[in-house]
């Protein structure tokens, strides 16, 4: 009997444990710990690098640069043509163009990156996460050329970066692993045979990499070959290796991981654990630290086994040991080790008051760990919510487009916004759809959740679909609040997380209507007089309207509303809201709107403003944003969000309609496989086309049985959202 099982057997009927490590009251608050590291002994501290290159993009490149700049280290950025105006390029001291938009031609080009190191005089490379961060050959090439790699040595990466090899190491160390095949035979028929022996459902996983890429659940034998091919293609694109392993898929697990750190002097520590159980498409969307409701013995064993794994391969730097845990028994199994800094590392920083990028720089320079195990204290609780460009209501499909409007919560000691984009930037088809990471902290789990809910309510994005509304519902879920988390959480709470669309409040309709009229009047004034008008020109123009009233029709989903605004005095209006059937919904008197254009808004094609208006007895103060791309008006009203459409003439609407019987692209994408041709007879749900967007593959299936009439694109073509992919013959 293992120690864990013995403890659990003695702990039957256990009570719920406190969900925090300690009080936050005495914690010195700051974004990153900026104190000089206290070396673990009297060894002379070695100097840090003068200049480093960050071989990455987006928020992680910016994250590394912030710490480097604080420490007086110059930074060098590399970028693709698509990222020429990106935030990480602007933050860096130097920047070099290394290729076209596809990662294979830029961020995965080790030769170009090494050339930039030599030209710039950088002494070290920080790989971030993804791209080349877990490429052992890259790390070894740098070492052979005298360039420091801010990460583990290639040998440790090979041992632990390979899911198969790492599982063999863990088995040797006595840590249980999930039943499965982790060998080198990659023959498809052999792998299918192994899957049948393991028993369905099984999980196909890329041997290298992480982040859910190359991972597929297979429910039945008939789907195995298709899922295997898809997994291999995605793995090859993301990691340059298409080897896979096959494991038993556990149906009610928790995903718990441990942050480890080791130096070149034999010291290794853990910085407690994180729970990353709530996921979609096998990718994390919200993480927390410490993991809630763990037995003390389980928490101790997790840390000890993770440190033992790091020491077994002479690990150096930051790493994360991931475990899958039975939600009922808390028996855990080793899954993999990510040999890099994780996306979710900020939650660990929040509860340990550390800067893990600073730790990486210290270790890479040859210094000892800033703290030993007994010096690392867990204080409070933290959450990280990943803000993605995706549509949760459409299967979490990623979205692309320009960030017409972006406003974040105010950063503080307890609120961090880690991002690499700003208003006007484009989320493209070529890279991951993550917009930002919202990281919060509280003195315990409930306090941290309150901070998270408030911060999510203050986050504003217009221009593409995001998961912010979904994250708000998740953070308000009673079971999530009660820490009843496991990887199937979303599927088990679909009705709660995807409720029927509620109709907008009368106040939201009025604010959208007033803003629309003000915006239309502003544009009319600009057109009539030329040049820029004052911010108040819209109100003046509206007040002088000869007819004394204006009417605006707004669409919200399948419903339409009409707001009639009538002049009743000097700057005073009455507003009557009616439904599409003509029934009066509400009426507001003596409305005196105050309008201040958002920065850069006046005269732009996608503008907005801040609207203040007393509607009966409620003072509304909203940001209202216009998006000409889809004729939408978004009202952000103190935590309430409503998106309206201004109806367009029917002849415009018809021009963009899909052809009858056609299947359209759900997002901007690239065609990677076409499985049909004109004349092909297909059954309902048969795969038609495989798309790639944001490094993930998506299979488009037949909505009905029938014969294919046309196929509009070939492999390699780029397709815009809404374009016809294939068409069926009309019945």
XYZ file of C-alpha atoms in Angstrom:
731
model
C 0.000 0.000 0.000
C 1.429 3.401 -0.945
C 1.818 6.157 1.621
C -0.869 8.167 -0.150
C -3.390 5.332 -0.155
C -2.686 4.573 3.496
C -3.279 8.202 4.412
C -6.471 8.399 2.411
C -7.793 5.232 3.989
C -7.222 6.736 7.438
C -8.859 10.004 6.340
C -12.283 8.643 5.461
C -15.025 11.105 6.210
C -12.612 14.057 6.117
C -14.015 17.561 6.490
C -13.445 20.361 3.993
C -10.101 22.051 4.566
C -9.308 25.779 4.461
C -8.671 26.819 0.871
C -5.799 29.168 1.511
C -2.273 28.856 2.856
C -2.089 31.910 5.118
C -3.453 35.366 5.701
C -2.563 37.998 3.145
C -2.701 40.838 5.654
C 1.034 41.083 6.265
C 2.114 40.624 2.645
C 4.140 43.442 1.120
C 2.278 44.224 -2.078
C 3.879 44.827 -5.474
C 3.462 43.554 -9.033
C 6.702 41.583 -9.051
C 9.084 41.031 -6.192
C 11.832 43.576 -6.843
C 14.062 42.793 -3.899
C 17.565 41.608 -4.698
C 17.601 37.825 -4.306
C 19.041 36.487 -1.088
C 21.408 33.762 -2.247
C 21.033 30.463 -0.451
C 24.607 30.560 0.854
C 27.646 32.820 0.861
C 28.762 31.957 -2.682
C 29.720 35.063 -4.634
C 26.897 36.232 -6.841
C 27.650 36.228 -10.563
C 26.710 39.216 -12.754
C 23.565 38.996 -14.850
C 23.466 39.368 -18.625
C 23.731 42.859 -20.130
C 21.493 42.039 -23.105
C 19.090 39.183 -23.875
C 17.029 38.222 -26.916
C 13.432 37.096 -26.427
C 12.654 34.446 -29.053
C 8.905 34.884 -28.806
C 6.050 37.322 -29.292
C 2.932 38.665 -27.612
C 2.310 38.788 -23.901
C 5.139 36.475 -22.835
C 7.713 38.555 -24.730
C 6.360 41.675 -23.015
C 6.336 39.890 -19.654
C 10.022 38.992 -19.926
C 10.917 42.493 -21.108
C 9.250 44.135 -18.098
C 11.421 42.177 -15.661
C 14.569 42.597 -17.772
C 14.115 46.360 -17.943
C 13.553 46.574 -14.199
C 16.832 44.716 -13.702
C 18.732 46.968 -16.131
C 19.029 44.336 -18.871
C 18.666 45.439 -22.502
C 16.212 43.467 -24.621
C 16.161 42.395 -28.261
C 12.929 41.465 -30.034
C 12.432 39.353 -33.120
C 9.239 39.640 -35.116
C 7.374 38.459 -38.192
C 5.881 40.713 -40.846
C 2.480 40.307 -39.172
C 3.905 41.627 -35.881
C 5.689 44.709 -37.225
C 3.598 47.097 -35.101
C 3.170 44.824 -32.111
C 3.667 45.797 -28.476
C 6.697 43.569 -27.895
C 8.517 45.242 -30.796
C 7.832 48.679 -29.325
C 8.917 47.658 -25.809
C 12.267 46.203 -26.873
C 15.495 48.199 -27.053
C 16.184 46.617 -30.464
C 14.024 44.665 -32.909
C 14.781 42.518 -35.967
C 12.469 41.217 -38.715
C 13.002 37.469 -39.172
C 10.372 36.354 -41.682
C 6.820 36.209 -42.915
C 3.747 35.617 -40.763
C 3.698 31.777 -40.539
C 5.637 30.632 -37.474
C 7.556 28.118 -39.574
C 9.043 31.055 -41.499
C 9.783 33.246 -38.488
C 9.511 32.271 -34.817
C 10.526 28.652 -35.495
C 13.554 29.624 -37.615
C 16.375 28.883 -35.193
C 19.006 29.875 -37.771
C 17.571 33.379 -38.170
C 17.231 33.850 -34.421
C 20.838 32.808 -33.794
C 21.956 35.207 -36.528
C 20.149 38.050 -34.730
C 21.893 37.082 -31.468
C 25.270 37.551 -33.126
C 24.316 40.788 -34.893
C 22.806 42.327 -31.773
C 25.448 41.211 -29.305
C 22.907 39.519 -27.027
C 24.447 37.108 -24.536
C 21.429 34.889 -23.910
C 18.055 33.831 -25.324
C 14.816 33.638 -23.359
C 12.455 31.362 -25.318
C 9.194 32.215 -23.522
C 6.725 29.371 -24.006
C 5.716 27.595 -27.210
C 7.762 27.901 -30.404
C 11.372 26.851 -29.574
C 11.024 26.840 -25.783
C 11.147 23.031 -25.476
C 13.385 22.298 -28.453
C 16.386 20.398 -27.096
C 18.338 20.692 -30.335
C 17.974 24.474 -30.242
C 19.224 24.635 -26.638
C 22.189 22.390 -27.458
C 23.073 24.437 -30.555
C 23.138 27.585 -28.451
C 25.339 25.922 -25.834
C 27.810 24.788 -28.513
C 28.075 28.375 -29.765
C 28.562 29.958 -26.352
C 25.072 31.488 -26.163
C 23.222 31.066 -22.876
C 19.760 29.495 -23.002
C 17.478 30.766 -20.252
C 15.971 27.373 -19.626
C 16.973 23.780 -18.867
C 19.820 21.938 -20.638
C 19.015 19.918 -23.727
C 19.494 16.588 -21.950
C 16.872 17.426 -19.327
C 14.556 18.665 -22.062
C 14.922 15.426 -23.982
C 14.240 13.364 -20.879
C 11.296 15.338 -19.524
C 10.057 17.096 -22.647
C 9.199 13.726 -24.138
C 5.992 12.462 -22.577
C 7.077 8.861 -23.198
C 10.570 9.210 -21.713
C 9.348 11.259 -18.752
C 6.786 8.582 -17.877
C 9.505 5.925 -17.891
C 11.590 8.084 -15.543
C 8.654 8.577 -13.212
C 7.834 4.876 -13.192
C 11.431 4.178 -12.195
C 11.048 6.763 -9.397
C 7.944 4.986 -8.121
C 5.391 7.580 -9.194
C 2.210 6.059 -10.689
C 1.468 6.917 -14.320
C -1.724 6.688 -16.355
C -2.079 3.293 -18.130
C -1.124 3.578 -21.782
C 1.388 2.978 -24.562
C 4.457 5.232 -24.398
C 6.780 3.353 -26.739
C 8.515 4.141 -30.024
C 6.403 2.049 -32.413
C 4.365 4.642 -34.322
C 2.663 2.343 -36.821
C -0.992 3.355 -37.050
C -2.328 -0.194 -36.959
C -0.163 -1.010 -33.935
C -1.312 2.112 -32.082
C -4.930 1.237 -32.790
C -4.320 -2.248 -31.418
C -2.841 -0.707 -28.268
C -5.906 1.519 -27.934
C -8.179 -1.507 -28.059
C -6.119 -3.210 -25.342
C -6.223 -0.103 -23.124
C -9.966 0.246 -23.693
C -11.931 3.177 -25.114
C -12.159 6.082 -24.584
C -8.460 6.776 -25.138
C -6.415 9.937 -25.428
C -3.930 10.478 -28.267
C -1.246 12.968 -27.234
C 1.767 14.465 -28.995
C 4.960 13.160 -27.391
C 6.454 16.659 -27.480
C 4.830 19.963 -26.600
C 1.720 20.809 -24.636
C -1.112 23.320 -24.470
C -3.627 20.772 -25.750
C -2.098 20.815 -29.236
C -1.940 17.397 -30.847
C -4.372 15.993 -28.264
C -7.487 14.064 -29.299
C -10.084 12.048 -27.381
C -11.160 8.929 -29.285
C -14.498 7.470 -28.190
C -14.690 4.497 -30.570
C -12.442 2.467 -32.898
C -14.014 3.860 -36.084
C -12.632 7.339 -35.270
C -9.089 6.287 -34.375
C -7.343 6.718 -37.755
C -8.884 10.136 -38.447
C -8.036 11.416 -34.954
C -4.516 10.008 -35.187
C -3.898 11.782 -38.511
C -5.261 15.049 -37.126
C -3.160 14.774 -33.958
C 0.000 14.126 -35.965
C -0.557 17.055 -38.352
C -1.155 19.461 -35.492
C 1.834 18.163 -33.527
C 4.126 18.463 -36.542
C 3.077 22.071 -37.161
C 3.396 23.067 -33.517
C 6.464 21.113 -32.385
C 8.170 19.730 -35.495
C 7.556 16.131 -34.328
C 4.518 13.938 -35.033
C 5.185 11.071 -32.601
C 2.289 10.322 -30.259
C 1.382 8.209 -27.258
C -1.939 6.601 -26.377
C -3.374 6.611 -22.853
C -6.533 5.664 -21.031
C -8.826 8.681 -20.789
C -10.004 9.259 -17.208
C -13.577 10.539 -17.080
C -13.566 12.608 -13.857
C -10.061 13.906 -13.212
C -8.571 17.061 -11.765
C -5.546 18.654 -13.393
C -3.049 19.653 -10.706
C 0.486 20.818 -11.455
C 3.523 21.780 -9.375
C 5.906 24.652 -10.120
C 9.513 23.543 -9.662
C 12.793 25.422 -9.903
C 16.384 24.164 -9.852
C 19.832 25.719 -10.196
C 23.253 24.586 -11.423
C 24.400 23.853 -7.859
C 22.092 20.925 -7.102
C 19.334 22.895 -5.362
C 15.735 22.204 -6.328
C 12.502 23.517 -4.816
C 8.788 23.640 -5.502
C 6.651 26.764 -5.251
C 3.432 24.926 -4.419
C 0.775 23.669 -6.776
C -1.839 25.060 -9.154
C -5.224 23.675 -10.158
C -5.938 23.942 -13.882
C -8.926 21.612 -14.114
C -11.457 23.836 -15.902
C -10.584 23.493 -19.593
C -12.039 23.601 -23.081
C -10.492 21.786 -26.072
C -7.976 20.340 -23.534
C -6.634 23.842 -22.980
C -6.703 25.734 -19.700
C -8.857 28.831 -19.401
C -8.698 29.505 -15.663
C -6.058 28.496 -13.132
C -5.719 28.964 -9.407
C -3.109 28.555 -6.710
C -2.949 26.836 -4.367
C -5.158 23.931 -5.480
C -8.305 23.968 -3.313
C -9.284 21.309 -0.769
C -6.214 19.088 -0.975
C -5.358 16.851 1.946
C -2.158 18.111 3.612
C -0.429 14.800 2.919
C -1.396 14.948 -0.750
C -0.091 18.501 -1.024
C 3.208 17.426 0.557
C 3.562 14.365 -1.685
C 2.875 16.372 -4.825
C 5.683 18.793 -4.001
C 8.131 16.067 -3.021
C 7.528 13.945 -6.114
C 7.816 16.995 -8.390
C 11.165 17.993 -6.866
C 12.388 14.395 -7.100
C 11.527 14.373 -10.801
C 13.539 17.565 -11.378
C 16.565 16.191 -9.501
C 16.405 12.880 -11.374
C 17.307 14.592 -14.663
C 19.637 17.251 -13.204
C 17.089 19.904 -14.103
C 17.879 23.632 -14.229
C 15.515 26.592 -14.330
C 11.724 26.738 -14.284
C 9.586 23.679 -14.934
C 6.123 22.366 -14.228
C 5.293 18.787 -13.273
C 1.708 17.991 -14.231
C -0.460 15.399 -12.532
C -3.916 14.042 -13.200
C -5.813 13.409 -9.970
C -8.866 11.340 -9.157
C -11.389 13.842 -7.809
C -12.812 11.420 -5.261
C -9.727 9.701 -3.825
C -7.056 12.343 -4.583
C -4.845 9.565 -5.970
C -2.611 11.299 -8.511
C -0.791 10.112 -11.638
C 2.094 11.738 -13.448
C 1.152 13.154 -16.851
C 4.107 15.157 -18.144
C 6.668 17.806 -17.357
C 6.713 21.108 -19.187
C 10.346 22.188 -19.400
C 9.665 25.918 -19.570
C 7.904 28.755 -17.851
C 4.167 28.073 -17.943
C 1.500 30.473 -19.204
C -0.054 30.399 -15.735
C 3.124 31.188 -13.774
C 1.731 34.558 -12.496
C -0.632 32.844 -10.036
C 2.386 31.237 -8.400
C 4.121 34.599 -8.284
C 1.069 36.091 -6.593
C 0.971 33.570 -3.728
C 4.761 33.427 -3.198
C 5.614 37.110 -3.784
C 8.270 36.203 -6.352
C 9.258 37.135 -9.889
C 9.920 33.837 -11.647
C 11.440 35.511 -14.712
C 13.984 37.112 -12.371
C 14.634 33.648 -10.911
C 15.209 32.355 -14.452
C 17.749 35.099 -15.161
C 19.586 34.433 -11.893
C 19.802 30.686 -12.484
C 20.853 31.060 -16.129
C 23.674 33.379 -15.017
C 24.945 30.638 -12.721
C 23.623 31.920 -9.416
C 21.947 29.836 -6.742
C 18.208 29.855 -6.226
C 17.030 33.075 -4.551
C 15.252 30.986 -1.878
C 15.450 27.453 -0.518
C 12.381 25.363 0.264
C 11.962 26.446 3.873
C 12.097 30.117 2.810
C 9.216 29.870 0.320
C 5.897 30.806 1.877
C 2.438 30.430 0.351
C 0.243 33.424 1.210
C -3.327 33.990 0.059
C -5.009 32.716 -3.085
C -4.762 33.715 -6.753
C -6.640 33.156 -10.012
C -5.623 33.616 -13.633
C -8.346 33.968 -16.279
C -7.198 33.730 -19.885
C -8.933 36.254 -22.127
C -9.295 34.614 -25.543
C -10.524 35.750 -28.925
C -13.058 32.981 -29.323
C -16.784 32.353 -29.419
C -17.896 30.154 -26.501
C -21.440 30.004 -27.905
C -20.030 28.452 -31.088
C -17.974 25.669 -29.581
C -15.186 28.026 -28.426
C -14.066 28.468 -32.023
C -11.252 31.038 -32.216
C -11.969 34.441 -33.724
C -9.815 36.909 -35.609
C -10.056 40.609 -36.236
C -9.065 44.064 -35.074
C -9.416 45.194 -31.477
C -11.685 48.165 -32.111
C -11.916 48.936 -28.400
C -9.902 47.586 -25.486
C -10.185 48.742 -21.877
C -8.816 46.727 -18.970
C -9.338 46.774 -15.210
C -7.058 49.158 -13.344
C -3.858 47.269 -12.425
C -2.965 47.189 -8.738
C -1.072 45.074 -6.243
C -3.902 42.529 -6.447
C -4.786 42.843 -10.157
C -2.392 42.179 -13.038
C -3.152 42.325 -16.748
C -0.537 40.448 -18.774
C -0.966 41.308 -22.437
C 0.835 41.975 -25.689
C -1.881 43.884 -27.553
C -3.608 47.245 -27.448
C -6.513 48.978 -29.173
C -6.102 48.789 -32.948
C -4.013 45.601 -32.963
C -5.122 42.581 -34.991
C -5.628 39.062 -33.650
C -4.535 37.075 -36.686
C -5.066 33.551 -37.921
C -1.367 32.756 -37.578
C -0.927 32.714 -33.795
C -2.591 31.741 -30.539
C -5.878 33.618 -29.909
C -5.040 34.646 -26.335
C -5.536 38.396 -25.846
C -4.433 38.669 -22.221
C -4.170 37.020 -18.822
C -6.130 38.575 -15.976
C -4.425 37.675 -12.685
C -5.918 38.499 -9.280
C -5.139 37.821 -5.646
C -7.050 37.786 -2.347
C -6.437 36.805 1.255
C -8.333 33.548 0.629
C -10.157 31.829 -2.226
C -13.450 33.640 -1.715
C -11.726 37.034 -1.538
C -9.778 36.265 -4.720
C -13.003 35.281 -6.480
C -14.595 38.608 -5.539
C -11.627 40.459 -7.032
C -11.841 38.288 -10.164
C -15.562 38.906 -10.689
C -15.125 42.665 -10.305
C -12.149 42.764 -12.680
C -13.944 40.712 -15.347
C -16.905 43.102 -15.154
C -14.517 45.979 -15.917
C -12.908 44.317 -18.965
C -14.144 45.764 -22.291
C -13.364 44.435 -25.768
C -15.080 45.225 -29.074
C -14.110 43.970 -32.525
C -14.267 40.210 -32.154
C -15.819 37.535 -29.976
C -14.230 36.914 -26.579
C -14.794 34.562 -23.652
C -15.163 37.343 -21.056
C -18.896 36.785 -20.577
C -18.316 33.057 -20.228
C -15.588 33.614 -17.630
C -17.944 35.850 -15.658
C -20.596 33.126 -15.579
C -17.957 30.582 -14.590
C -16.746 32.736 -11.702
C -20.361 33.093 -10.528
C -21.151 29.363 -10.707
C -22.073 27.964 -7.264
C -20.084 24.773 -7.896
C -17.024 26.733 -8.999
C -17.334 28.950 -5.942
C -17.513 25.759 -3.855
C -14.303 24.488 -5.572
C -16.051 21.470 -7.101
C -13.702 21.563 -10.079
C -12.664 18.813 -12.497
C -11.863 18.656 -16.196
C -15.457 17.878 -17.181
C -16.800 20.949 -15.374
C -17.916 22.849 -18.476
C -19.796 19.944 -20.064
C -21.527 19.184 -16.766
C -22.689 22.790 -16.324
C -23.725 23.677 -19.862
C -27.180 24.974 -18.928
C -25.715 27.232 -16.270
C -22.750 28.456 -18.327
C -24.734 28.887 -21.550
C -28.133 30.217 -20.423
C -30.757 31.517 -22.873
C -29.941 35.015 -24.070
C -31.676 37.528 -21.814
C -33.315 40.542 -23.396
C -31.606 43.908 -22.878
C -32.743 46.365 -20.258
C -34.670 49.455 -21.310
C -31.774 51.545 -19.973
C -29.332 49.785 -22.330
C -31.622 50.377 -25.307
C -31.913 54.078 -24.462
C -28.162 54.495 -24.065
C -27.469 52.764 -27.389
C -30.094 54.909 -29.123
C -28.815 58.190 -27.659
C -25.233 57.305 -28.562
C -26.258 56.344 -32.095
C -28.088 59.631 -32.616
C -25.179 61.627 -31.186
C -22.720 59.748 -33.418
C -24.881 60.260 -36.521
C -25.210 63.968 -35.731
C -21.454 64.265 -35.227
C -20.766 62.680 -38.604
C -23.357 64.913 -40.244
C -21.758 67.988 -38.681
C -18.311 66.892 -39.842
C -19.622 66.242 -43.341
C -21.391 69.596 -43.507
C -18.691 71.816 -42.027
C -15.556 69.792 -42.739
C -12.781 69.337 -40.237
C -13.218 68.426 -36.592
C -16.157 69.612 -34.561
C -16.132 70.125 -30.789
C -17.020 67.147 -28.589
C -20.365 68.785 -27.915
C -21.251 69.393 -31.572
C -23.359 66.254 -31.655
C -25.574 67.409 -28.788
C -25.916 70.893 -30.322
C -26.782 69.467 -33.751
C -29.368 67.126 -32.244
C -30.980 69.893 -30.162
C -31.478 72.069 -33.227
C -33.231 69.311 -35.160
C -36.129 70.994 -36.906
C -38.490 68.080 -36.339
C -37.930 67.982 -32.596
C -37.524 64.206 -32.478
C -35.540 61.314 -33.878
C -36.287 57.598 -33.970
C -33.740 54.790 -33.887
C -34.343 51.084 -34.476
C -31.966 48.595 -32.873
C -31.727 44.822 -33.249
C -30.812 42.526 -30.373
C -30.667 38.910 -31.477
C -33.962 38.112 -33.178
C -35.766 41.069 -31.606
C -36.026 44.701 -32.643
C -36.629 47.744 -30.471
C -37.474 51.323 -31.327
C -36.431 54.346 -29.282
C -38.134 57.672 -30.025
C -36.189 60.622 -28.636
C -38.118 63.921 -28.372
C -36.868 67.393 -27.458
C -38.674 68.743 -24.370
C -36.440 71.657 -23.402
C -32.956 73.103 -23.530
C -30.808 69.965 -23.602
C -33.620 67.871 -22.137
C -35.266 64.914 -23.861
C -37.871 62.250 -23.334
C -37.284 58.739 -24.652
C -39.932 56.114 -25.336
C -38.897 52.494 -25.972
C -41.243 50.139 -27.831
C -41.051 46.547 -28.982
C -41.309 45.405 -32.591
C -45.031 44.827 -32.014
C -45.451 48.446 -30.912
C -45.914 47.736 -27.189
C -44.392 50.367 -24.926
C -41.582 48.914 -22.793
C -40.509 52.018 -20.895
C -40.481 55.797 -21.026
C -37.902 58.154 -19.558
C -38.418 61.873 -18.950
C -36.073 64.838 -18.555
C -33.083 62.948 -19.899
C -29.996 65.153 -20.201
C -27.210 63.133 -21.850
C -23.566 64.097 -21.419
C -21.262 62.689 -24.063
C -17.475 62.590 -24.128
C -15.806 60.880 -27.097
C -13.377 58.108 -26.260
C -9.731 58.897 -27.096
C -9.285 58.928 -30.848
C -12.984 58.473 -31.412
C -14.173 61.690 -33.052
C -14.337 61.298 -36.799
C -12.997 57.713 -36.835
C -14.748 54.868 -38.611
C -15.027 52.843 -35.406
C -15.608 55.241 -32.542
C -17.387 55.579 -29.259
C -17.817 57.696 -26.209
C -18.618 57.868 -22.531
C -22.304 58.581 -21.925
C -23.798 59.811 -18.654
C -27.545 60.107 -18.293
C -30.056 60.048 -15.436
C -32.722 57.553 -16.516
C -35.567 58.032 -14.045
C -33.769 57.476 -10.733
C -30.668 55.599 -12.022
C -27.527 57.443 -13.078
C -26.083 55.465 -15.981
C -22.414 55.940 -16.843
C -21.437 53.819 -19.823
C -18.810 53.364 -22.468
C -20.621 52.990 -25.787
C -18.578 51.674 -28.716
C -19.445 51.627 -32.423
C -18.056 49.024 -34.790
C -18.714 49.873 -38.426
C -17.503 46.434 -39.547
C -20.688 44.762 -38.314
C -22.845 47.854 -37.635
C -22.861 47.079 -33.922
C -23.251 49.266 -30.847
C -21.882 47.843 -27.594
C -23.008 49.326 -24.282
C -20.758 48.708 -21.261
C -22.975 49.830 -18.398
C -21.246 49.331 -15.043
C -20.764 45.595 -15.476
C -23.720 45.037 -17.796
C -22.922 44.439 -21.476
C -25.388 44.647 -24.377
C -24.551 44.433 -28.077
C -27.039 45.899 -30.559
C -27.031 45.958 -34.332
C -28.224 48.821 -36.481
C -30.375 47.102 -39.121
C -28.982 47.451 -42.639
C -31.079 47.677 -45.822
C -32.238 44.307 -47.126
C -30.295 44.640 -50.357
C -27.068 44.977 -48.332
C -28.039 42.004 -46.178
C -28.794 39.805 -49.189
C -25.422 40.621 -50.763
C -23.549 38.882 -47.951
C -25.862 35.908 -47.535
C -24.540 32.389 -48.032
C -25.692 30.356 -50.999
C -28.472 27.839 -50.295
C -27.094 24.448 -49.266
C -23.593 25.783 -48.608
C -21.207 25.112 -45.725
C -19.312 28.226 -44.605
C -16.052 28.869 -42.741
C -16.814 29.523 -39.053
C -13.658 31.656 -38.705
C -10.772 33.028 -40.766
C -8.582 30.023 -41.412
C -6.255 28.010 -43.628
C -7.350 24.862 -45.490
C -5.197 21.868 -44.470
C -7.224 18.965 -45.871
C -10.146 18.555 -48.294
C -11.905 15.210 -47.995
C -14.549 15.554 -50.716
C -14.866 16.586 -54.342
C -17.807 17.456 -56.613
C -20.033 14.408 -56.946
C -19.056 12.828 -53.613
C -21.973 11.277 -51.712
C -21.694 11.950 -47.972
C -23.611 10.994 -44.859
C -24.569 13.468 -42.162
C -21.587 14.329 -39.901
C -19.078 13.018 -42.446
C -15.857 15.101 -42.415
C -15.686 17.532 -45.339
C -12.787 19.919 -44.727
C -10.096 20.340 -42.065
C -9.273 23.947 -41.162
C -6.381 25.419 -39.218
C -6.690 28.588 -37.144
C -4.474 29.770 -34.304
C -2.353 26.587 -34.569
C -5.400 24.374 -33.882
C -7.204 22.103 -36.349
C -11.002 22.053 -36.740
C -12.984 19.446 -38.673
C -15.986 20.746 -40.637
C -18.625 18.024 -40.937
C -21.595 17.600 -43.243
C -24.777 19.143 -41.787
C -26.845 16.614 -43.760
C -26.578 13.671 -46.121
C -26.338 14.505 -49.820
C -24.147 14.996 -52.889
C -21.405 17.632 -53.056
C -21.927 20.114 -55.901
C -18.881 22.387 -55.470
C -15.643 22.654 -53.486
C -14.409 26.244 -53.439
C -10.927 26.001 -51.915
C -7.854 23.780 -52.044
C -5.234 22.835 -49.461
C -3.149 25.847 -48.442
C -5.764 28.478 -49.280
C -6.556 31.211 -46.745
C -10.287 31.708 -46.202
C -12.179 34.546 -44.541
C -14.906 33.895 -41.990
C -18.307 33.277 -43.577
C -17.007 32.246 -47.010
C -18.546 29.186 -48.671
C -16.371 26.072 -48.385
C -18.499 23.467 -50.141
C -22.004 23.395 -51.571
C -24.531 20.565 -51.739
C -26.678 19.860 -54.750
C -30.130 21.381 -54.252
C -32.781 18.826 -53.461
